[in-house]
XYZ file of C-alpha atoms in Angstrom:
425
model
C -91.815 105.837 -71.742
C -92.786 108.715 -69.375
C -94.581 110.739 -72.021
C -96.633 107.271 -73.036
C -97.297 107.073 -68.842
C -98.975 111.223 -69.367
C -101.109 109.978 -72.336
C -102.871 107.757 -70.233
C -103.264 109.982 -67.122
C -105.320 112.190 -69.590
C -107.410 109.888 -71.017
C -108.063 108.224 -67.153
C -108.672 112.028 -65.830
C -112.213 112.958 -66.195
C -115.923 112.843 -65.012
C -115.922 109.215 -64.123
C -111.987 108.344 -63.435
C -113.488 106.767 -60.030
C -116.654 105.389 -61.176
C -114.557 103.402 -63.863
C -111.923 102.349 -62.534
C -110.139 98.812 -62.400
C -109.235 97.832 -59.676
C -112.832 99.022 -57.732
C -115.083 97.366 -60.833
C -113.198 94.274 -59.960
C -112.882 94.616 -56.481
C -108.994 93.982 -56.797
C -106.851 95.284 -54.484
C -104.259 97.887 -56.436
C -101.051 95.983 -55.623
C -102.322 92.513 -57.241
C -99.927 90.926 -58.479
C -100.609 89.497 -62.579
C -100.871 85.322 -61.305
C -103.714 86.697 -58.676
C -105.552 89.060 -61.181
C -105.764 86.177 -63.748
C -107.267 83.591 -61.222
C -109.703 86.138 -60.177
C -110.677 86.736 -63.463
C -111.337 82.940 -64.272
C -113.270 82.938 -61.171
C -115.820 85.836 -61.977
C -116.214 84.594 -65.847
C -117.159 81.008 -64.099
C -119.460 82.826 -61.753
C -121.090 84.881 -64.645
C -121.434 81.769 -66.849
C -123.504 79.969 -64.427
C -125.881 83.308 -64.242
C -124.443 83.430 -60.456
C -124.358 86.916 -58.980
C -120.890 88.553 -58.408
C -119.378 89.188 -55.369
C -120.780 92.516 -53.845
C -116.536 93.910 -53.828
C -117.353 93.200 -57.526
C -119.182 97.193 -59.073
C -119.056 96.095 -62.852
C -122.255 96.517 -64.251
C -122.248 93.437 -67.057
C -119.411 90.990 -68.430
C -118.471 93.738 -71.022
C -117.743 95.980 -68.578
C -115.727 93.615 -65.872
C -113.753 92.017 -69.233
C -112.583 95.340 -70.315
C -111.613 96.000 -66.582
C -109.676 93.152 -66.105
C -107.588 94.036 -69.527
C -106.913 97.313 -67.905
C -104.608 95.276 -64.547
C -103.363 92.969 -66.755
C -102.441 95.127 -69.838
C -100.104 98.007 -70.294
C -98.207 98.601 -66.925
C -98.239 102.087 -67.949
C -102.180 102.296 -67.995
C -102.345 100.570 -64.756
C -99.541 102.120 -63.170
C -101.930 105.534 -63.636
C -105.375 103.450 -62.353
C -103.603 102.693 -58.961
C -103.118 106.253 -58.439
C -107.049 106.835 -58.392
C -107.864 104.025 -56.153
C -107.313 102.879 -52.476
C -103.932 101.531 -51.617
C -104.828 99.740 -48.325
C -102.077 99.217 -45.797
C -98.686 98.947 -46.877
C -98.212 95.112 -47.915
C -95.047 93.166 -46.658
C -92.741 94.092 -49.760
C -93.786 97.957 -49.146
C -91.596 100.340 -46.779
C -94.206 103.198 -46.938
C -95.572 104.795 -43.331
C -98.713 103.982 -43.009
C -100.021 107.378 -42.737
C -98.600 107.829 -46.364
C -101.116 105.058 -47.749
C -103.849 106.498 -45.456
C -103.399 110.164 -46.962
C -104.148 108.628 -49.944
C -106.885 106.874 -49.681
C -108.842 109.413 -47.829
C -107.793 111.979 -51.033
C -109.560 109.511 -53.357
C -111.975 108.866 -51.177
C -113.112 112.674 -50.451
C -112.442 113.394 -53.771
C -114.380 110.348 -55.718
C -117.914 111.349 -53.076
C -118.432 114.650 -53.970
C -117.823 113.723 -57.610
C -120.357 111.529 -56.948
C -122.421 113.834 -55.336
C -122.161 116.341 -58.530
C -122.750 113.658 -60.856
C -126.488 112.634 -59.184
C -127.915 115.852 -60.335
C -125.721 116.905 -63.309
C -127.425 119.289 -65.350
C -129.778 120.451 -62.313
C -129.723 123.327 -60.327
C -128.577 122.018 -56.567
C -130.608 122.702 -53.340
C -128.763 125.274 -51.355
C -128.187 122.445 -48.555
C -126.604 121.113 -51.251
C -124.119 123.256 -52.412
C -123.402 124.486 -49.026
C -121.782 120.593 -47.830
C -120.652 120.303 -51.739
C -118.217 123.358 -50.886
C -117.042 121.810 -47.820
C -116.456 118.204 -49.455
C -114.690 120.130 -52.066
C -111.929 121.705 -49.983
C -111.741 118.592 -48.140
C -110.981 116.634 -51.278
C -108.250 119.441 -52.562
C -106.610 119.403 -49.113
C -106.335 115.676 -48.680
C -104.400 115.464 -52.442
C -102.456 118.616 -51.552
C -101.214 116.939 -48.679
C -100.187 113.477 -50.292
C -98.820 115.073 -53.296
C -96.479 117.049 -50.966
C -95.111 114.236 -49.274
C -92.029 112.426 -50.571
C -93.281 109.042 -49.619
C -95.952 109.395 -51.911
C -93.524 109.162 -55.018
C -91.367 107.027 -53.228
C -94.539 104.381 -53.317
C -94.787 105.576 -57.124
C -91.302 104.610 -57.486
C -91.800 101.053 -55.553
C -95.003 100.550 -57.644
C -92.659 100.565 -61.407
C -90.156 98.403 -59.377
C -92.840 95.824 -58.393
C -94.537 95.744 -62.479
C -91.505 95.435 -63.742
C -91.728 96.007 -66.975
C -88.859 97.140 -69.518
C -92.552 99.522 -70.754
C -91.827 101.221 -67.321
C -89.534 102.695 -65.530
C -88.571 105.228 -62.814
C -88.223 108.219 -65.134
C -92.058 108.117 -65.570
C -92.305 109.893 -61.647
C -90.995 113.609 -62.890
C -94.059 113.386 -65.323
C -96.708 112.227 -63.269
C -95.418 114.675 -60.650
C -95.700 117.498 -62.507
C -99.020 115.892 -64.671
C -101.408 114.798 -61.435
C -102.151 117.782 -59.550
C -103.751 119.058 -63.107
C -105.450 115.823 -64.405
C -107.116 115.688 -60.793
C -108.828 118.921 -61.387
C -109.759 117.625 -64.983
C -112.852 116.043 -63.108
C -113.887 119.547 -61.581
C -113.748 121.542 -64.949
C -115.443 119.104 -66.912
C -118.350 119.421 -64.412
C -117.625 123.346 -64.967
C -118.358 122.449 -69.345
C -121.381 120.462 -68.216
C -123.427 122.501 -65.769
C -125.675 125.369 -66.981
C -124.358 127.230 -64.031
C -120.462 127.252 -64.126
C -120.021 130.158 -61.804
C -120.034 128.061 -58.471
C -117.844 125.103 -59.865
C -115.479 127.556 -61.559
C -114.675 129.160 -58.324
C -114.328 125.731 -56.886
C -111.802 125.090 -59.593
C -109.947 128.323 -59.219
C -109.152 127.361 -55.435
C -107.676 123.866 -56.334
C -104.227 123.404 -55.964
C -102.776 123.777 -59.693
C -100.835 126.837 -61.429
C -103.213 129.634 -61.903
C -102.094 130.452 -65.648
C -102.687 126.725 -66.761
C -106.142 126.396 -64.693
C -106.953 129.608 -66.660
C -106.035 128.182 -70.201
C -108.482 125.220 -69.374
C -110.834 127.194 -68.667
C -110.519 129.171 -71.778
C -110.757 126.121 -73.595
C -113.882 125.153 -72.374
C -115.574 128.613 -73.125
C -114.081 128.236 -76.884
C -117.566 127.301 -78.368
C -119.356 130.159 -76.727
C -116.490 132.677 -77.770
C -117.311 131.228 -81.515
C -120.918 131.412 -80.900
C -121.385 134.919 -79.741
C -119.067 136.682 -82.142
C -121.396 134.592 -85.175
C -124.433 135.597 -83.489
C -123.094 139.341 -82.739
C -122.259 139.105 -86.152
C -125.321 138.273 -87.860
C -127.284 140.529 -85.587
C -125.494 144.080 -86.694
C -126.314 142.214 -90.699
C -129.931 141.711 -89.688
C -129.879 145.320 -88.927
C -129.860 146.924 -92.232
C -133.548 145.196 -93.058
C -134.878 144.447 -89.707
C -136.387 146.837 -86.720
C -133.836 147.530 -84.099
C -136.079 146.679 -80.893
C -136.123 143.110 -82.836
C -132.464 143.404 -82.988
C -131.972 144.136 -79.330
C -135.055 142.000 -77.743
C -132.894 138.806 -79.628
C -129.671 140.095 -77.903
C -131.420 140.048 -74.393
C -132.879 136.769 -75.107
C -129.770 134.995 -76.902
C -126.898 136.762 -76.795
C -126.708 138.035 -73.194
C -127.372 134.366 -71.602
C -124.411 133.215 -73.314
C -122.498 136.653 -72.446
C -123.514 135.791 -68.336
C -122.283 132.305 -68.944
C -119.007 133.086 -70.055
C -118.341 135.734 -67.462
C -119.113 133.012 -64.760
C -116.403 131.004 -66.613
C -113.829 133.126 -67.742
C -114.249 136.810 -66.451
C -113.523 139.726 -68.570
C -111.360 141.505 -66.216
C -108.927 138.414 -66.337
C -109.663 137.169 -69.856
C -109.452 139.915 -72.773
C -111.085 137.709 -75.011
C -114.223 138.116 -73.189
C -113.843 141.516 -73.155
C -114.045 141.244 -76.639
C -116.622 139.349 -76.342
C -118.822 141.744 -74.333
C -117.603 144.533 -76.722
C -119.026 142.784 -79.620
C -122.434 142.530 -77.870
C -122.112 145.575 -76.750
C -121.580 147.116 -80.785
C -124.793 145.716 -81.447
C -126.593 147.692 -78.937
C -124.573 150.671 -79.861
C -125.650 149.641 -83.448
C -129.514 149.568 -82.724
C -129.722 152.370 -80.634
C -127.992 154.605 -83.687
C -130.367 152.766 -85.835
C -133.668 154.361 -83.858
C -131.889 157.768 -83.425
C -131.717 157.691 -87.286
C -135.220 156.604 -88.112
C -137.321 156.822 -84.794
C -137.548 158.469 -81.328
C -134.702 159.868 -79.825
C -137.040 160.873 -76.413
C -138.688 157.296 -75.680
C -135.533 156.103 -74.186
C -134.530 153.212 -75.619
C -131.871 154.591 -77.407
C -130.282 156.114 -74.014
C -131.012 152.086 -72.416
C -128.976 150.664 -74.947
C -126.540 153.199 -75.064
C -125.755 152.792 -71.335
C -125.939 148.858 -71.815
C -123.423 148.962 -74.515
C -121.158 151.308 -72.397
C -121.190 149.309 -69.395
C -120.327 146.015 -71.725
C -117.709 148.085 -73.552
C -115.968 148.996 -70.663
C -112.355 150.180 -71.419
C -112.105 148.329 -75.021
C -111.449 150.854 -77.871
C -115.569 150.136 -78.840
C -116.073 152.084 -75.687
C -115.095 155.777 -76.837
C -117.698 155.711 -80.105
C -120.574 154.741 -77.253
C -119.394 157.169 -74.790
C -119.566 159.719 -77.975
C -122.642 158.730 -79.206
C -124.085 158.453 -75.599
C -123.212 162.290 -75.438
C -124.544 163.230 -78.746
C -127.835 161.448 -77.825
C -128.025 163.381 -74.413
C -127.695 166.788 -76.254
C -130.130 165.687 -78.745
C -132.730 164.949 -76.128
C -132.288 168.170 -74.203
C -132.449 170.207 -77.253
C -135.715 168.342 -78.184
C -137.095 168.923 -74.214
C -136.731 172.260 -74.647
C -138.246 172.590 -77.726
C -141.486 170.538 -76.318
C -141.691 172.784 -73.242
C -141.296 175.637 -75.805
C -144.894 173.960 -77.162
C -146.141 172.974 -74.286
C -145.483 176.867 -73.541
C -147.190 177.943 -76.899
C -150.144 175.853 -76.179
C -150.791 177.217 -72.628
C -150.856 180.164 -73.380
C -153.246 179.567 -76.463
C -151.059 179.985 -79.517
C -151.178 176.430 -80.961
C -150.425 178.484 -84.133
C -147.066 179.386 -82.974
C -146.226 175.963 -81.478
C -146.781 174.430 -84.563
C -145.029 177.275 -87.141
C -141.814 176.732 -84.742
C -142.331 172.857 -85.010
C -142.230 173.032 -88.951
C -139.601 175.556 -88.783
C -137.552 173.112 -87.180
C -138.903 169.782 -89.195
C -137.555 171.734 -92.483
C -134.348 171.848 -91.043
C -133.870 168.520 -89.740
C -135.038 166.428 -93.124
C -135.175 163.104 -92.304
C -132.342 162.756 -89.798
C -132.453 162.141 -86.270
C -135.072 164.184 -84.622
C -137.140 164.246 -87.059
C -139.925 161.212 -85.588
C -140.666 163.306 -82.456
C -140.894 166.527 -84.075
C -143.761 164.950 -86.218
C -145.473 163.138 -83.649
C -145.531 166.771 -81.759
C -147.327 168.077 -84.683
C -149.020 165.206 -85.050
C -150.356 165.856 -81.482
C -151.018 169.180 -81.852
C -153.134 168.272 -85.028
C -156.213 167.691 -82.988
C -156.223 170.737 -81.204
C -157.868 173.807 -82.209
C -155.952 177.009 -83.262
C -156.886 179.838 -80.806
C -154.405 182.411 -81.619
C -152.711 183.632 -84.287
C -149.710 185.313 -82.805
C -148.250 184.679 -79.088
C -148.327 188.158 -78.542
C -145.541 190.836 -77.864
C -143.838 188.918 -75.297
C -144.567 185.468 -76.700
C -142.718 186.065 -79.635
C -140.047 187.518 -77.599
C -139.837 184.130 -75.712
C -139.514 182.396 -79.403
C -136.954 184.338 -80.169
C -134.831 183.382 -76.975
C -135.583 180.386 -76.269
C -137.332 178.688 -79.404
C -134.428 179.985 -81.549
C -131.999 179.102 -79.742
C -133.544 175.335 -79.489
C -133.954 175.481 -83.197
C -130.470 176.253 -83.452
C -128.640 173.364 -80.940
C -131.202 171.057 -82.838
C -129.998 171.802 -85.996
C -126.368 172.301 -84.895
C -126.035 168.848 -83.210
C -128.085 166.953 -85.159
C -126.891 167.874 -88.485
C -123.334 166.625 -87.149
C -124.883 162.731 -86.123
C-alpha cells in the first residue's frame, strides 16, 4: 500500500504539480468528501453543456481537462491522498483536531512554493532580468523555509494520518505516513531540478537546489542524473574529435572544441562540479586529451614558436587538473617549453648572424640544424627561418674570428639541446 502511495508522489512531483492539480482545477476544497465531489461534478458538466462559463474557483482549461480532474478526487485514495498534500487545506473543518497554525504553515508552503514556480515557468528557457532573479532567490528560500517548517511539525503527519482515516479505504492506510515522510521533502525539490534540466543556465537554479532542505548525497545523485546526456555527449564528441585528428588540421580540431565541446563542459560544471563529481572530472580530462592531442599534433608537423601549442597545453592542464591525464600534459608542457627556448636561442643566434652581416653563417647553422631534426618537431620554424632569410642578400662569407667563436658557444650548444630534446618527443 505505502510503496503504491510513493509511486504516485513521483509521478505528481514535477514542473506543474501546482498548475495541475485537482482540487485547484476544480476549485474543490481538499477535504471534500466523495457525495460533494460528485454533485459538483454534475453541476460543472451541466454548466459546460449549456456553453455557460465556469465558475471563476473553477482553473480547468476545457472539459478534458476538468473530467480528468475530477477522476483524480474521486479515484484512487492513494492518488488523491498525495494531491491534497500540494494544495491548500483551509481551516481545520469540524471533524479535524489540527491547530490552526498547522493548516496555515501549510498553505503558505504551497503557496510560496507554487508562485515562484510560477514565476520560473513564465520565462522558461530565457535568460531572467537581474530584478528578476534577485526576488526569485528570496521567494525561493521563502518557499524552502515554509515546507521545512511544516514538515518538522508533528501535526502535520498527524493531519496525514486523519486524512487516510477520513478516505477510508481498505487501498489506504496509516502505514503509508513513514513513506511519504521520508518521500516529500525530495519530490518537493523534484520541481526545482527539473527547472535545473530545462534552463540553458543551470548554475543559479542548481545552487538554489543545493540549499533546499533534502540529504546532500541524494540531491547530488539527481543531479547527476540530469547531466547523464551531456556526460554521454561529450565523451562521443571528445571521442570523435582525437579520430578526426589523424586526417584533419589540429586548429580545426581545437576551434570545434571551443565552439562545441567547452559549452557543454561549462554547463555541466554549473550542474555537477568537478571537484564534487569525479565523473566530470573525467569529463574535463577527456576534453582536455584532445587539446593535449592537437597541440602534439602541431609540435609534430607545424610551429612549435606561434603559441598555440603552449595555449592548448595550458588549457588542457588546467582541465586535467589532478586526473592521471594531467602528468603526460604537465610533461609535454615541459618538453614544449625547452623546445621553444632552444629554438629562441637559435633565432637570436640568426638574428645575431644577420646583424652583423653574415647571412651566410645564419643560414649554414640553420641547415646544420634542419639535417638533424628531419621532419620532427622543430623542423617548420627552422624552414620558415631560412625561408626568411632567403630574400636577403649574402654579405659575408665567414662571421669572422670572433663570430665563429660565438657559433661555437652558443650556436652549438643550441644545435645540441635542439637535437637532444627534440629527438626524445
Amino acid at each position: 500500500m505505502s510503496n503504491a502511495a510513493v509511486v504516485e508522489l513521483r509521478a505528481v512531483a514535477g514542473l506543474e504539480v501546482y498548475r495541475r492539480n485537482p482540487f485547484r482545477l476544480t476549485g474543490l476544497p481538499t477535504d471534500v468528501d466523495r457525495r460533494t465531489a460528485r454533485h459538483r461534478q454534475q453541476q460543472l458538466t451541466a454548466v459546460l453543456q449549456v456553453g455557460a462559463d465556469l465558475p471563476e474557483d473553477v482553473t480547468a482549461a476545457d472539459p478534458n481537462e476538468l473530467r480528468g480532474a475530477f477522476e483524480r478526487v474521486l479515484g484512487d485514495p492513494r492518488r488523491r491522498l498525495v494531491e491534497e498534500l500540494f494544495w491548500l487545506w483551509g481551516s481545520p473543518g469540524a471533524k479535524c483536531r489540527c491547530p490552526r497554525q498547522v493548516h496555515h504553515e501549510h498553505d503558505e508552503a504551497v503557496r510560496a512554493h507554487s508562485a515562484v514556480l510560477e514565476e520560473e515557468l513564465t520565462d522558461l528557457g530565457r535568460t531572467p532580468h537581474p530584478s528578476a532573479v534577485a526576488k526569485r532567490g528570496v521567494m525561493w528560500v521563502m518557499a524552502s523555509r515554509h515546507w521545512d517548517a511544516a514538515l518538522k511539525s508533528k501535526h502535520f503527519w498527524e493531519h496525514v494520518r486523519h486524512r487516510i482515516d477520513v478516505l477510508d479505504d481498505r487501498q489506504l492506510d496509516r502505514s503509508v505516513v513513514a513513506e511519504l515522510r521520508k518521500e516529500l521533502p525530495l519530490a518537493l525539490v523534484r520541481p526545482l531540478t527539473d527547472l535545473v534540466a530545462a534552463t540553458p543556465a543551470p548554475l543559479r537554479l542548481a545552487t538554489i537546489a543545493r540549499k533546499w532542505p533534502v540529504p546532500k548525497r541524494v540531491l547530488e545523485l539527481r543531479l547527476e542524473e540530469i547531466a547523464e546526456p551531456l556526460y554521454d555527449e561529450i565523451h562521443t564528441l571528445a571521442s570523435e574529435l582525437i579520430q578526426r585528428l589523424h586526417s584533419e588540421d589540429a586548429q580545426r580540431i581545437a576551434n570545434d572544441v571551443t565552439r562545441v565541446l567547452r559549452p557543454k563542459l561549462n554547463r555541466l560544471e554549473a550542474l555537477v562540479p568537478h571537484a564534487q563529481h569525479r565523473r566530470t572530472a573525467s569529463a574535463r580530462e577527456r576534453v582536455g586529451i584532445v587539446l593535449n592531442n592537437c597541440a602534439t599534433q602541431l609540435i609534430e608537423t607545424g610551429s612549435v614558436l606561434d603559441g598555440r601549442a603552449a595555449k592548448w597545453l595550458d588549457e588542457a592542464g588546467e582541465l586535467a587538473g589532478d586526473t592521471p591525464g594531467a602528468d603526460t600534459v604537465a610533461a609535454n608542457k615541459a618538453t614544449l617549453d625547452e623546445m621553444r627556448r632552444t629554438l629562441e636561442t637559435i633565432r637570436s643566434q640568426v638574428n645575431y648572424y644577420v646583424g652583423i652581416g653574415s647571412t651566410y653563417s645564419a643560414k649554414a647553422m640553420l641547415r646544420r640544424v634542419r639535417s638533424a631534426l628531419g621532419d620532427g618537431p622543430g623542423s617548420y620554424d627552422v624552414d620558415k627561418m631560412l625561408a626568411d632569410l632567403g630574400g636577403r642578400r649574402v654579405t659575408e662569407k665567414s662571421g669572422g674570428r670572433y663570430g665563429w667563436l660565438w657559433w661555437a658557444l652558443i650556436g652549438g650548444a643550441a644545435v645540441g639541446a635542439l637535437v637532444r630534446w627534440l629527438a626524445g618527443w
